[in-house]
mmCIF file of C-alpha atoms in Angstrom:
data_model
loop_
_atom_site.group_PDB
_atom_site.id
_atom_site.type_symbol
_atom_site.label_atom_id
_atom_site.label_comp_id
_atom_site.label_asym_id
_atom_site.label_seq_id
_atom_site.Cartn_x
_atom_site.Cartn_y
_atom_site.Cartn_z
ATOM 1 C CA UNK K 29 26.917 -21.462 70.260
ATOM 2 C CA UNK K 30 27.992 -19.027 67.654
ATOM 3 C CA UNK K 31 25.174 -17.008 68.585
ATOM 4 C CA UNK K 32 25.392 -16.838 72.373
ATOM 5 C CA UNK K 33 29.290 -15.457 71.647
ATOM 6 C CA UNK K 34 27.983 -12.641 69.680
ATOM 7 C CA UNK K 35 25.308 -12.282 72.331
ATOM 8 C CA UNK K 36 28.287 -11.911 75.020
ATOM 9 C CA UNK K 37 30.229 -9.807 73.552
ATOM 10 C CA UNK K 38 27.735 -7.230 72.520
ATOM 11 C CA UNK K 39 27.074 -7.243 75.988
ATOM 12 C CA UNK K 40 30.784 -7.287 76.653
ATOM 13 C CA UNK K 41 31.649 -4.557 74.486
ATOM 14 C CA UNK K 42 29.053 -2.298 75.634
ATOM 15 C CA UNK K 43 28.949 1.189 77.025
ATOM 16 C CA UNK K 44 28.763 1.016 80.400
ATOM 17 C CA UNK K 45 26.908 3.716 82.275
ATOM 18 C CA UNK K 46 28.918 3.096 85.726
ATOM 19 C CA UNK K 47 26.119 4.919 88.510
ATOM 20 C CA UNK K 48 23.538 2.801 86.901
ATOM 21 C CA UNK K 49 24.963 -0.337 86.189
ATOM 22 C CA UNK K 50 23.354 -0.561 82.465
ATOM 23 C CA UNK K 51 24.516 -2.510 79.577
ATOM 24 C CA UNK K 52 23.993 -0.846 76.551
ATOM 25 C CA UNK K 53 23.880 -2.898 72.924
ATOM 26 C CA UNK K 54 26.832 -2.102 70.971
ATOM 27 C CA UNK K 55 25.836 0.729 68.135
ATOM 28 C CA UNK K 56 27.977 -1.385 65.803
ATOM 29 C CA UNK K 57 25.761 -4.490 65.413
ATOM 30 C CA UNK K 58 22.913 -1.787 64.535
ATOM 31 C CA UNK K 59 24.835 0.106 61.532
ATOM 32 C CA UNK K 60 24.018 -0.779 57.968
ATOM 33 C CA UNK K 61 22.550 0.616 54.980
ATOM 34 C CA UNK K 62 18.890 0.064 53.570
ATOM 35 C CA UNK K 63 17.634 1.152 50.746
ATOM 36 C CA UNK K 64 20.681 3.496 50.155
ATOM 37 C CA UNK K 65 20.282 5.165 53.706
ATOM 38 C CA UNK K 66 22.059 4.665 56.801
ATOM 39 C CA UNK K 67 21.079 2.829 59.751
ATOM 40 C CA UNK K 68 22.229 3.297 63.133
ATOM 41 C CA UNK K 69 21.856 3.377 67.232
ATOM 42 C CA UNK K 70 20.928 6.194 69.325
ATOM 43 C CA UNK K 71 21.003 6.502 72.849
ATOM 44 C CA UNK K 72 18.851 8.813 75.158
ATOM 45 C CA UNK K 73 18.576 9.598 78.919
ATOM 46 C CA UNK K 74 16.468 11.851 80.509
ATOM 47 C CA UNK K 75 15.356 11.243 84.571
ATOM 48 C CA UNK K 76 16.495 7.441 85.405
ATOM 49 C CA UNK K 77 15.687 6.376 82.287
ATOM 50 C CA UNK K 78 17.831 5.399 79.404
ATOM 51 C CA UNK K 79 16.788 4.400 76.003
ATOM 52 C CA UNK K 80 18.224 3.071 72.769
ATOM 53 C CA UNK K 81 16.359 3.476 69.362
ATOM 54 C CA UNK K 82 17.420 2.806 65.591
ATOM 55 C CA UNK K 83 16.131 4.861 62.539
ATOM 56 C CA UNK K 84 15.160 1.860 60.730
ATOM 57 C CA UNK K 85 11.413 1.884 61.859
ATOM 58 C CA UNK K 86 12.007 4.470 64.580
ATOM 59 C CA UNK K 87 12.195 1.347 66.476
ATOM 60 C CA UNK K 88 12.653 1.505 70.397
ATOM 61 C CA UNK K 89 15.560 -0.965 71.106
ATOM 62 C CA UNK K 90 15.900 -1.148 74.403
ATOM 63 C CA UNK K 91 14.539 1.187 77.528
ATOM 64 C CA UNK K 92 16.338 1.020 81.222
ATOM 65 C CA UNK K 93 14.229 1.522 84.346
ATOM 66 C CA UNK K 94 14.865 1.226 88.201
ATOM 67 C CA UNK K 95 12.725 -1.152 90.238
ATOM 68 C CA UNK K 96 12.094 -0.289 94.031
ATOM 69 C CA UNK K 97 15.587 -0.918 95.072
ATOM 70 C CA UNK K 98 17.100 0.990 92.307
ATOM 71 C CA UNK K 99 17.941 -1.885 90.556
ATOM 72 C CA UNK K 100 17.909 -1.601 86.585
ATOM 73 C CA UNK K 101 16.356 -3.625 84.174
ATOM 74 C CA UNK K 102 15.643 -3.588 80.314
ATOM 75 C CA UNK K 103 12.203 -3.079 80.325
ATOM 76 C CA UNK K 104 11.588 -2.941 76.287
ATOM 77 C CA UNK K 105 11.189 -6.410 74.389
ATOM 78 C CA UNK K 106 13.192 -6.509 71.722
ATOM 79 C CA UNK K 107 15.933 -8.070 69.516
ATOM 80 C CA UNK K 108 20.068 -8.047 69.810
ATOM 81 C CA UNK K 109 21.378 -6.483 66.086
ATOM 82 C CA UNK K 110 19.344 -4.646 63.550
ATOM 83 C CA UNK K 111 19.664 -8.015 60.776
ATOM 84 C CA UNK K 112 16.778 -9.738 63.152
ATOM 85 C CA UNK K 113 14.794 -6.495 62.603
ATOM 86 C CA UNK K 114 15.317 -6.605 58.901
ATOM 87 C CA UNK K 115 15.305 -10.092 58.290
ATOM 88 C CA UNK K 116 12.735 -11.026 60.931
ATOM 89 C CA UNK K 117 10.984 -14.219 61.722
ATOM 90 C CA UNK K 118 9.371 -13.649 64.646
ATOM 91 C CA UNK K 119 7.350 -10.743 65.960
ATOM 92 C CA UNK K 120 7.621 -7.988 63.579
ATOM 93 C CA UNK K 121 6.583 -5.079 65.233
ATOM 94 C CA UNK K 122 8.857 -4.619 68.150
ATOM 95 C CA UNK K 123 9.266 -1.166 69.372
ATOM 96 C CA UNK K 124 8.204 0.270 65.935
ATOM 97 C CA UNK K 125 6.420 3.520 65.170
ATOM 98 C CA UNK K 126 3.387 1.693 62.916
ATOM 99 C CA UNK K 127 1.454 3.045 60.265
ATOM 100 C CA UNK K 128 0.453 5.067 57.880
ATOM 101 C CA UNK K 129 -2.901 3.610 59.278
ATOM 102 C CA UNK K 130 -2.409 1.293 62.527
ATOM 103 C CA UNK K 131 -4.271 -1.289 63.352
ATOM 104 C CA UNK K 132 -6.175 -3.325 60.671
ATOM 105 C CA UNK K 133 -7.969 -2.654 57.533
ATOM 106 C CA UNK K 134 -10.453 -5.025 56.513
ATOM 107 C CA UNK K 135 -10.189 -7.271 53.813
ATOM 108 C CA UNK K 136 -7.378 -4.696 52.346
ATOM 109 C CA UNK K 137 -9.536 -2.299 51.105
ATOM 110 C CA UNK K 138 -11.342 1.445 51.839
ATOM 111 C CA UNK K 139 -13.063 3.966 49.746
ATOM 112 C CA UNK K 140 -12.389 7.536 49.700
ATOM 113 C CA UNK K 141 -14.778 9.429 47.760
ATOM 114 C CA UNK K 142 -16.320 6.948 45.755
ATOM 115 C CA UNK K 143 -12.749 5.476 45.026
ATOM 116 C CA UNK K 144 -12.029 1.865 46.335
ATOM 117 C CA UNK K 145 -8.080 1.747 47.565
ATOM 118 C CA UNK K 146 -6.085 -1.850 47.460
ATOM 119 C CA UNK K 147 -3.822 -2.512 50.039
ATOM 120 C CA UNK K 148 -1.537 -5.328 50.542
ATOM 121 C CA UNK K 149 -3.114 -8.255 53.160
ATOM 122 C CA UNK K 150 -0.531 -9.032 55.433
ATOM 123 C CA UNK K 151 -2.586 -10.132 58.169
ATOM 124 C CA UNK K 152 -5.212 -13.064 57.335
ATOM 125 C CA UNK K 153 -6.517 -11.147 54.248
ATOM 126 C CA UNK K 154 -6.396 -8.152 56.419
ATOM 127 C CA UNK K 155 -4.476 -5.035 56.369
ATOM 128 C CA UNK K 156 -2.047 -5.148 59.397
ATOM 129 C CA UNK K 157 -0.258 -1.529 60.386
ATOM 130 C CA UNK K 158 0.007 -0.599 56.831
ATOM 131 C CA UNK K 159 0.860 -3.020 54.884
ATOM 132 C CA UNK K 160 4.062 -4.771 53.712
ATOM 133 C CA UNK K 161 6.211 -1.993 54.121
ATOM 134 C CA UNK K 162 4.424 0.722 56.639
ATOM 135 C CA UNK K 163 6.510 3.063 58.456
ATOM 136 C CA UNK K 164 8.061 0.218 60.210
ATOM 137 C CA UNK K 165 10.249 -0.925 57.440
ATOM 138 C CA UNK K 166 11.807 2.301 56.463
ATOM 139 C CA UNK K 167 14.510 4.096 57.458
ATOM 140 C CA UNK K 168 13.485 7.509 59.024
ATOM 141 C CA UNK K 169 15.821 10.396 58.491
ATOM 142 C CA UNK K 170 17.566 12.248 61.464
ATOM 143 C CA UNK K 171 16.566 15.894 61.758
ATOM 144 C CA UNK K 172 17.877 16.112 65.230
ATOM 145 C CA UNK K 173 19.452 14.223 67.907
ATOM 146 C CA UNK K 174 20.750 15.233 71.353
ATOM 147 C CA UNK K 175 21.039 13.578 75.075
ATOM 148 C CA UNK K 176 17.345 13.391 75.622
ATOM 149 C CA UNK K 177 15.366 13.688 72.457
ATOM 150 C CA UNK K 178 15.456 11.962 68.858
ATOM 151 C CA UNK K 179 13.527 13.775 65.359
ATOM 152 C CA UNK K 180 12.908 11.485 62.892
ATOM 153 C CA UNK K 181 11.183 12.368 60.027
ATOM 154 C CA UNK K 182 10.069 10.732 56.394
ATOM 155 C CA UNK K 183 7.567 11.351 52.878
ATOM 156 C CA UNK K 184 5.501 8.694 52.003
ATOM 157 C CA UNK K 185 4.825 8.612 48.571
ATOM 158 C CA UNK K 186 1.702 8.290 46.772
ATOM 159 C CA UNK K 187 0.716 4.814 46.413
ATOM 160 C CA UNK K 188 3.193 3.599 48.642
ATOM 161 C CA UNK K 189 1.406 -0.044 50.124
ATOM 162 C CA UNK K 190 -2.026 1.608 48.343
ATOM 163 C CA UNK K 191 -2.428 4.193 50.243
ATOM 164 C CA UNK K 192 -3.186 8.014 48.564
ATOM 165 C CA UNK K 193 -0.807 11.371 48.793
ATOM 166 C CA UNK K 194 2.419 12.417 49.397
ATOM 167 C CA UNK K 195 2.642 12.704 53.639
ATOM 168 C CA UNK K 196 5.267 14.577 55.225
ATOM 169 C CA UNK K 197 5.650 12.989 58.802
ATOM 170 C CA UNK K 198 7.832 14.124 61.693
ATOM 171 C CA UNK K 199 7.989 11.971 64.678
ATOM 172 C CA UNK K 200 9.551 12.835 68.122
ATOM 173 C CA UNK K 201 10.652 10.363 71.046
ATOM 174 C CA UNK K 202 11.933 12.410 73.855
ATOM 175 C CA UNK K 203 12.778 11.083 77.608
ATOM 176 C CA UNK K 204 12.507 13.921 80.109
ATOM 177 C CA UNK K 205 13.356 14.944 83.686
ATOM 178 C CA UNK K 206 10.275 13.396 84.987
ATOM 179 C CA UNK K 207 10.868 9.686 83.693
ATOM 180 C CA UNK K 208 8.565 10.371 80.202
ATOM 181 C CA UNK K 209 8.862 8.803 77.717
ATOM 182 C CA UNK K 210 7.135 11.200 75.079
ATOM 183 C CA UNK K 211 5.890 9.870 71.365
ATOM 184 C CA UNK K 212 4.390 13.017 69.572
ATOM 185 C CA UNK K 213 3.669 12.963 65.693
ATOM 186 C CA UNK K 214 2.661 16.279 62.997
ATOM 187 C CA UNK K 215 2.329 14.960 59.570
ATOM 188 C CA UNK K 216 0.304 16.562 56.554
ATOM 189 C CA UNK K 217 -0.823 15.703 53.502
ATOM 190 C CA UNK K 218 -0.362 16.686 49.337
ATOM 191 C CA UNK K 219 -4.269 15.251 48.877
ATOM 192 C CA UNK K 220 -6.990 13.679 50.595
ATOM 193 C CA UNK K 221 -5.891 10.474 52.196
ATOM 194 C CA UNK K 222 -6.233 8.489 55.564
ATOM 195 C CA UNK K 223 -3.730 8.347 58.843
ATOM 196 C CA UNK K 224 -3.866 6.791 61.895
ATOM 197 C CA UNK K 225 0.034 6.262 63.335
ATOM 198 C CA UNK K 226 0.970 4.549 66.735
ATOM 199 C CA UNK K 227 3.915 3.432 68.088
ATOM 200 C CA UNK K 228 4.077 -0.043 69.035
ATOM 201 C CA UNK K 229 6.599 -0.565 72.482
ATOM 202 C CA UNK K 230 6.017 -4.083 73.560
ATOM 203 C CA UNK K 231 6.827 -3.756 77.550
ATOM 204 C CA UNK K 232 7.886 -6.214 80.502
ATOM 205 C CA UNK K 233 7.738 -4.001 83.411
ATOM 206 C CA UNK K 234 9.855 -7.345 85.357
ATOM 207 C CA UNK K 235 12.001 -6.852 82.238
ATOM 208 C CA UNK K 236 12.652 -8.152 78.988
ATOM 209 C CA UNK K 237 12.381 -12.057 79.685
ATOM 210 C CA UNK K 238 11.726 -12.131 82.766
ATOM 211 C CA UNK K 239 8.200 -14.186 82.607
ATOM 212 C CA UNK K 240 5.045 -13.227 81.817
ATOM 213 C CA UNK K 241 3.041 -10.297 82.086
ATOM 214 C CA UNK K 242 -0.331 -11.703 83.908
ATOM 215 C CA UNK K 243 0.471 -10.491 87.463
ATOM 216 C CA UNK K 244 0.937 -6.626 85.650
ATOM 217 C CA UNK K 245 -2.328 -5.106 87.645
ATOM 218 C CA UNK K 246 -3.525 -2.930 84.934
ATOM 219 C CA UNK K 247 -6.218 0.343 84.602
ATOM 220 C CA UNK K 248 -7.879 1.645 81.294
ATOM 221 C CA UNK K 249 -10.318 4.350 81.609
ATOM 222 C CA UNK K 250 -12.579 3.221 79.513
ATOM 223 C CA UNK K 251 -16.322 1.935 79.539
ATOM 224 C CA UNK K 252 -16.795 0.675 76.084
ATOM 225 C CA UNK K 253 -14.398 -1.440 73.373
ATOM 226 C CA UNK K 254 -15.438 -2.354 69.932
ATOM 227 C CA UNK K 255 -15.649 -5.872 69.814
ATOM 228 C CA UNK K 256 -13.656 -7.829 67.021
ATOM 229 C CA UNK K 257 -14.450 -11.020 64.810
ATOM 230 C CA UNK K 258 -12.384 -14.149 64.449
ATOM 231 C CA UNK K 259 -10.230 -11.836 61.785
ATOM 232 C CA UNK K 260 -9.493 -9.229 64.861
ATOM 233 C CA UNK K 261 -11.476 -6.929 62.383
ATOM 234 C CA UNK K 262 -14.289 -4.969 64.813
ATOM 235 C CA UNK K 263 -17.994 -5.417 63.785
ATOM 236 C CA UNK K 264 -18.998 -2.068 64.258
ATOM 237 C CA UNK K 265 -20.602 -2.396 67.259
ATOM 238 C CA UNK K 266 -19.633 -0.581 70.590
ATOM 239 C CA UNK K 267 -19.733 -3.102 73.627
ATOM 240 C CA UNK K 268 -19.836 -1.867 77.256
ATOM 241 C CA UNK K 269 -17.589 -3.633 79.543
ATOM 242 C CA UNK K 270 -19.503 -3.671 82.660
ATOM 243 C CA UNK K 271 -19.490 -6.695 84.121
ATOM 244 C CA UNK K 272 -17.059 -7.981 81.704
ATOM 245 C CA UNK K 273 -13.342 -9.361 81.777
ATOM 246 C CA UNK K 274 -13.004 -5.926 79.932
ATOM 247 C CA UNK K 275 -13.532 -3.659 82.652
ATOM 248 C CA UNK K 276 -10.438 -2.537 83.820
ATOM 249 C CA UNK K 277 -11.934 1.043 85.548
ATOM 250 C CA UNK K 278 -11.024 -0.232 88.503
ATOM 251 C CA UNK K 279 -7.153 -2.279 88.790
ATOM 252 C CA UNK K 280 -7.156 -6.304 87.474
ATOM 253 C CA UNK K 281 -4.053 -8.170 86.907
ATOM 254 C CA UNK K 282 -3.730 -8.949 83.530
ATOM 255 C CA UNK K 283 -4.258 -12.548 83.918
ATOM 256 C CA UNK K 284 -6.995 -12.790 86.159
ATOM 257 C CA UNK K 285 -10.055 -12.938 83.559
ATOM 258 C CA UNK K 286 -8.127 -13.632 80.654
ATOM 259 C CA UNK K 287 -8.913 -17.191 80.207
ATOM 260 C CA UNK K 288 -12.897 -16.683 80.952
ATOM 261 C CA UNK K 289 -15.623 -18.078 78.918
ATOM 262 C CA UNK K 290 -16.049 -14.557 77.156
ATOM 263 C CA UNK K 291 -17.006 -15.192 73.406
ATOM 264 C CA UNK K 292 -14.366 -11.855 72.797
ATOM 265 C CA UNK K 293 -11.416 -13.303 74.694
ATOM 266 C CA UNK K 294 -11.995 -16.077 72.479
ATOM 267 C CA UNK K 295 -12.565 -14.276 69.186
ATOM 268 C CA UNK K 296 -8.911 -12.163 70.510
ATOM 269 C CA UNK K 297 -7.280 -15.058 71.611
ATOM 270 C CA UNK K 298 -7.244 -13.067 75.014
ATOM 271 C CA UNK K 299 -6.694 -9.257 75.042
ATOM 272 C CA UNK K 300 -6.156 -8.007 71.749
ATOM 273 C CA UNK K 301 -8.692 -5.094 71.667
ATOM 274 C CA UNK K 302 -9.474 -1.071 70.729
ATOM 275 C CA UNK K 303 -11.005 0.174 74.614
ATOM 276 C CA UNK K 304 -12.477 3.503 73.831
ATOM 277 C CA UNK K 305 -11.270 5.796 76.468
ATOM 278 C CA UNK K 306 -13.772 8.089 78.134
ATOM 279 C CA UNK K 307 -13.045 11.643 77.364
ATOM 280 C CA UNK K 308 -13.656 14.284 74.836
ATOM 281 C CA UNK K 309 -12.378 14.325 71.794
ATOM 282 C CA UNK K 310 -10.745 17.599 72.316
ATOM 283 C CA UNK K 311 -7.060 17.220 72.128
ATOM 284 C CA UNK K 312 -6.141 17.504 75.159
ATOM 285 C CA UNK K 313 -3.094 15.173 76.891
ATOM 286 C CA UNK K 314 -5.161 13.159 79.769
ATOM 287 C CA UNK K 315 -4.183 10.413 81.763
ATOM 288 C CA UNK K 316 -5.621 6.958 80.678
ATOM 289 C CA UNK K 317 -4.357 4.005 81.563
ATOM 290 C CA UNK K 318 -1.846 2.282 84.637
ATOM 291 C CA UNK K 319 0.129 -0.469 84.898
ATOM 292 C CA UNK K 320 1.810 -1.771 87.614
ATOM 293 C CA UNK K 321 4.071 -4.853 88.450
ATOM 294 C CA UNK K 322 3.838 -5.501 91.886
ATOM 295 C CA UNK K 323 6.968 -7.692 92.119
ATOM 296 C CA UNK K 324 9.183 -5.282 90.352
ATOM 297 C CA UNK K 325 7.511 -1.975 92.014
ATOM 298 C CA UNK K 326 7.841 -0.570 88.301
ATOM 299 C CA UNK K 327 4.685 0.777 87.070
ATOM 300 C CA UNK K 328 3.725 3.081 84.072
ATOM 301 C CA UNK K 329 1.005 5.512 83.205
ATOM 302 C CA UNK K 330 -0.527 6.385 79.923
ATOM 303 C CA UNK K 331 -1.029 9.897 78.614
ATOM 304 C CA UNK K 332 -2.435 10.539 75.405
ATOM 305 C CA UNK K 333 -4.548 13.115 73.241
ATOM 306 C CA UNK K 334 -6.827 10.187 71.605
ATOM 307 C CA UNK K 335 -9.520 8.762 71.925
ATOM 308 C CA UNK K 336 -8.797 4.927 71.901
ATOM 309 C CA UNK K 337 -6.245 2.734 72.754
ATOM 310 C CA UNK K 338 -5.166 -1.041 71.618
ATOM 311 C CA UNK K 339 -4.290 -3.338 74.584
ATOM 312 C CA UNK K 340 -2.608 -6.491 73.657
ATOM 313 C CA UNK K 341 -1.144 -8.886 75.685
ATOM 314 C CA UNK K 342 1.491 -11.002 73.897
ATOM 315 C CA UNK K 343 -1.019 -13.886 73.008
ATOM 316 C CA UNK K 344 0.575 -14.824 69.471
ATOM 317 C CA UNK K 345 4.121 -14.645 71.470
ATOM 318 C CA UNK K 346 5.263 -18.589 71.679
ATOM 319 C CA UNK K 347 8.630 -19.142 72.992
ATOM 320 C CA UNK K 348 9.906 -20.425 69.789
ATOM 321 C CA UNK K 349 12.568 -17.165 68.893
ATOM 322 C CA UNK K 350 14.556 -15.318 71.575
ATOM 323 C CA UNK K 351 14.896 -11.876 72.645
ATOM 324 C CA UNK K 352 18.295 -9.433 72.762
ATOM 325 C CA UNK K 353 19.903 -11.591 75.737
ATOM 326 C CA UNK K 354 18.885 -14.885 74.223
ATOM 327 C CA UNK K 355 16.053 -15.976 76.579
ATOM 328 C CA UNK K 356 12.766 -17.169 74.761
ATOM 329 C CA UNK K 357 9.634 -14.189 74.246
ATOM 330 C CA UNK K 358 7.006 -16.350 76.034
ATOM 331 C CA UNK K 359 3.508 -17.054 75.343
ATOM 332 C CA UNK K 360 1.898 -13.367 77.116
ATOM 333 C CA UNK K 361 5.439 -12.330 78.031
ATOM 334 C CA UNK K 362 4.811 -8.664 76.790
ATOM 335 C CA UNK K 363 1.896 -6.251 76.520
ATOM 336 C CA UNK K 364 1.582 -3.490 74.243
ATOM 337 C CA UNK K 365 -1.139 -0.156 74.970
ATOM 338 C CA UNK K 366 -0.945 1.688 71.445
ATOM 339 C CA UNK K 367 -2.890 5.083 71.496
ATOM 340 C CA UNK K 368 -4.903 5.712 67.961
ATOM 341 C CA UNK K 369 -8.543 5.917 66.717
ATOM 342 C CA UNK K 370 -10.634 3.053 65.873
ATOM 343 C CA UNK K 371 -9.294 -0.041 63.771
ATOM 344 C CA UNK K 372 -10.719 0.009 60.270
ATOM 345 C CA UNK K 373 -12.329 3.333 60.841
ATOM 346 C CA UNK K 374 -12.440 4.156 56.679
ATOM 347 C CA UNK K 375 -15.025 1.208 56.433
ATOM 348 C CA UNK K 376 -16.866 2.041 59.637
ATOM 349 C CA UNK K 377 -19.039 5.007 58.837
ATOM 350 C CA UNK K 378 -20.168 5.028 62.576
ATOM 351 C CA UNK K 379 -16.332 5.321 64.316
ATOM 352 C CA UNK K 380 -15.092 8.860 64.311
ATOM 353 C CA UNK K 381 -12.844 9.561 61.219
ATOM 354 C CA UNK K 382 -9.198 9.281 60.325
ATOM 355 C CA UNK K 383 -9.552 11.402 56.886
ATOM 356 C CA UNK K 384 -6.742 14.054 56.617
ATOM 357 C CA UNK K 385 -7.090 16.695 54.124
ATOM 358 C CA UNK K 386 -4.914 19.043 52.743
ATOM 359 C CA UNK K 387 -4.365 22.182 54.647
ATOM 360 C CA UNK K 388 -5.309 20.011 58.033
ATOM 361 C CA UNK K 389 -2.111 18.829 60.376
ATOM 362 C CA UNK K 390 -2.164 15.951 62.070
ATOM 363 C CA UNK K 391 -0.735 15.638 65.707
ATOM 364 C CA UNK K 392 -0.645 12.488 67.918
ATOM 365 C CA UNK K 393 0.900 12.704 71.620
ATOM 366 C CA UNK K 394 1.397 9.778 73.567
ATOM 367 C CA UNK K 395 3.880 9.519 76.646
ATOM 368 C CA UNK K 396 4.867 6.850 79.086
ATOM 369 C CA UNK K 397 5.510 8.264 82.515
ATOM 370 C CA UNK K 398 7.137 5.637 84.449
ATOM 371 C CA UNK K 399 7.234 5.312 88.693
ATOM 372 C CA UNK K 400 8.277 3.062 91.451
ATOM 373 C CA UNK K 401 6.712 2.384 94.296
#
């Protein structure tokens, strides 16, 4: 009971935005201190969308978007006050940018020039988005803030979770006139190292507890995904999905193949999986992926300058812990599409590399263009 009050009046004592009819959490349930740094809520608009984020993890609170009729919905999974980020016991990765390596490491441990690097398993004896404290658990400073774009930016230090060098990493989450929401990393490096960031929004294009996700009809250019063991770690192999439940080159709901007798579906519990897009490795911003909810008439496209892309489709998700308006995150009630290069590419000789060396920046652009029809 106590919880439902607070639940009401955050949602109570929100700000209003009266033309779109959107309840925004109150910034005073997300203001603490961590680690001797402050902690707080941000709010962006840009187009018809409106977004709130915290600096503790960069995380993506919650993200308002019309449906056909113009009706708004919170679109972003997520949780109510920042103490269920901090002291979390459900999914931990909710909205968060994730690194300094996304994705998992196998068996917590790489080699860079002849010298073997410990990380801490948090994941099944694996590595899991960097470790125990990533860039997920840390509170990014503010280097700029305005109506329609947030700058975080934050050094990781040398050893920090095992990883090598001093990074210097400046992340920007911008909404624009055209309904984008744009993710776009630099970072560089004091000495040799390895980085592979992403940002992890979990979406419900119905909205956030509104059922599942298996009627989202979904597109991934991509003919190829490196297939995983029972760990989620890949094998090194490259798999074409022809005439797999993996082929999404041509629109598939979500749940239509996910239950088949495919020995990966099994191995990823359903879709849990690096699709390597087909394109050049050139830098260049190209459309990759769609998804589209046909009973909302809210869909979303994928634009990105990498070359892979996680799809995951909430299959760990299991009803037991509640999201932000106190309804339960079901069993494949959310998906996730997190550009990146290839999982555990520092013990895959074969996938292409995620070494940065000194001198080198790194840039990472991903944006979420979101429609109606």
């Amino acid at each position: 009971m106590k919880r439902l009050l607070t639940i009401l009046a955050l949602l109570v004592a929100v700000s209003c935005c009266d033309d779109h009819k959107i309840a925004l959490l109150d910034k005073a349930a997300f203001e603490t201190t961590v680690d001797g740094k402050a902690v707080s809520l941000y709010t962006l608009r840009g187009g018809d969308l409106v977004m709130q984020v915290t600096n503790y993890g960069a995380r993506v609170i919650s993200l308002w978007a019309p449906d056909r009729n113009g009706r708004y919905a919170d679109i972003e999974i997520g949780y109510e006050n920042i103490d269920r980020y901090i002291n979390n016991t459900g999914e931990r990765y909710l909205g968060a940018a994730v690194g300094p390596v996304a994705n998992r490491i196998a068996n917590g441990k790489f080699s860079l020039d002849d010298k073997e690097y410990t990380l801490p398993q948090n994941n099944n004896g694996q590595t899991l988005h960097g470790g125990t404290l990533g860039v997920d658990r840390i509170v990014w400073d503010i280097r700029e803030a305005t109506d329609s774009k947030i700058v975080f930016y934050c050094i990781l230090p040398d050893g920090q979770d095992g990883f090598p060098a001093n990074r210097v990493i400046s992340m920007t989450y911008e909404l624009t006139p055209n309904n984008e929401f744009v993710v776009s990393y630099k970072a560089m490096t004091d000495a040799k190292t390895v980085l592979n960031l992403s940002h992890h929004s979990f979406f419900n294009l119905e909205g956030d507890g509104e059922g599942t996700i298996l009627d989202h009809i979904l597109t991934i250019n991509s003919k190829a995904i490196t297939p995983i063991n029972g760990l989620l770690i890949p094998t090194g192999e490259i798999m074409c999905v022809k005439n797999t439940p993996f082929d999404f080159n041509e629109p598939h709901a979500i749940g239509e193949r996910v239950n088949d007798e495919h020995p990966q579906l099994k191995a990823g519990a359903g879709y849990d999986h690096n699709f390597i897009i087909d394109r050049e490795d050139n830098g260049e911003v190209i459309k990759v992926a769609d998804i589209y909810s046909p009973k909302s008439g809210r869909g979303m496209e994928l634009h990105t300058d990498q070359v892979a892309l996680q799809f995951y489709c909430g299959n760990f998700f299991d009803g037991s812990y509640s999201n932000k308006y106190g309804k339960p995150i079901l069993y494949r009630g959310a998906f996730a599409l997190e550009t990146q290069r290839y999982p555990d590419a520092p013990n895959q000789p074969s996938f292409p590399t995620i070494v940065l060396e000194p001198g080198q920046v790194y840039t990472h652009t991903c944006i979420y263009k979101f429609y109606v029809k």
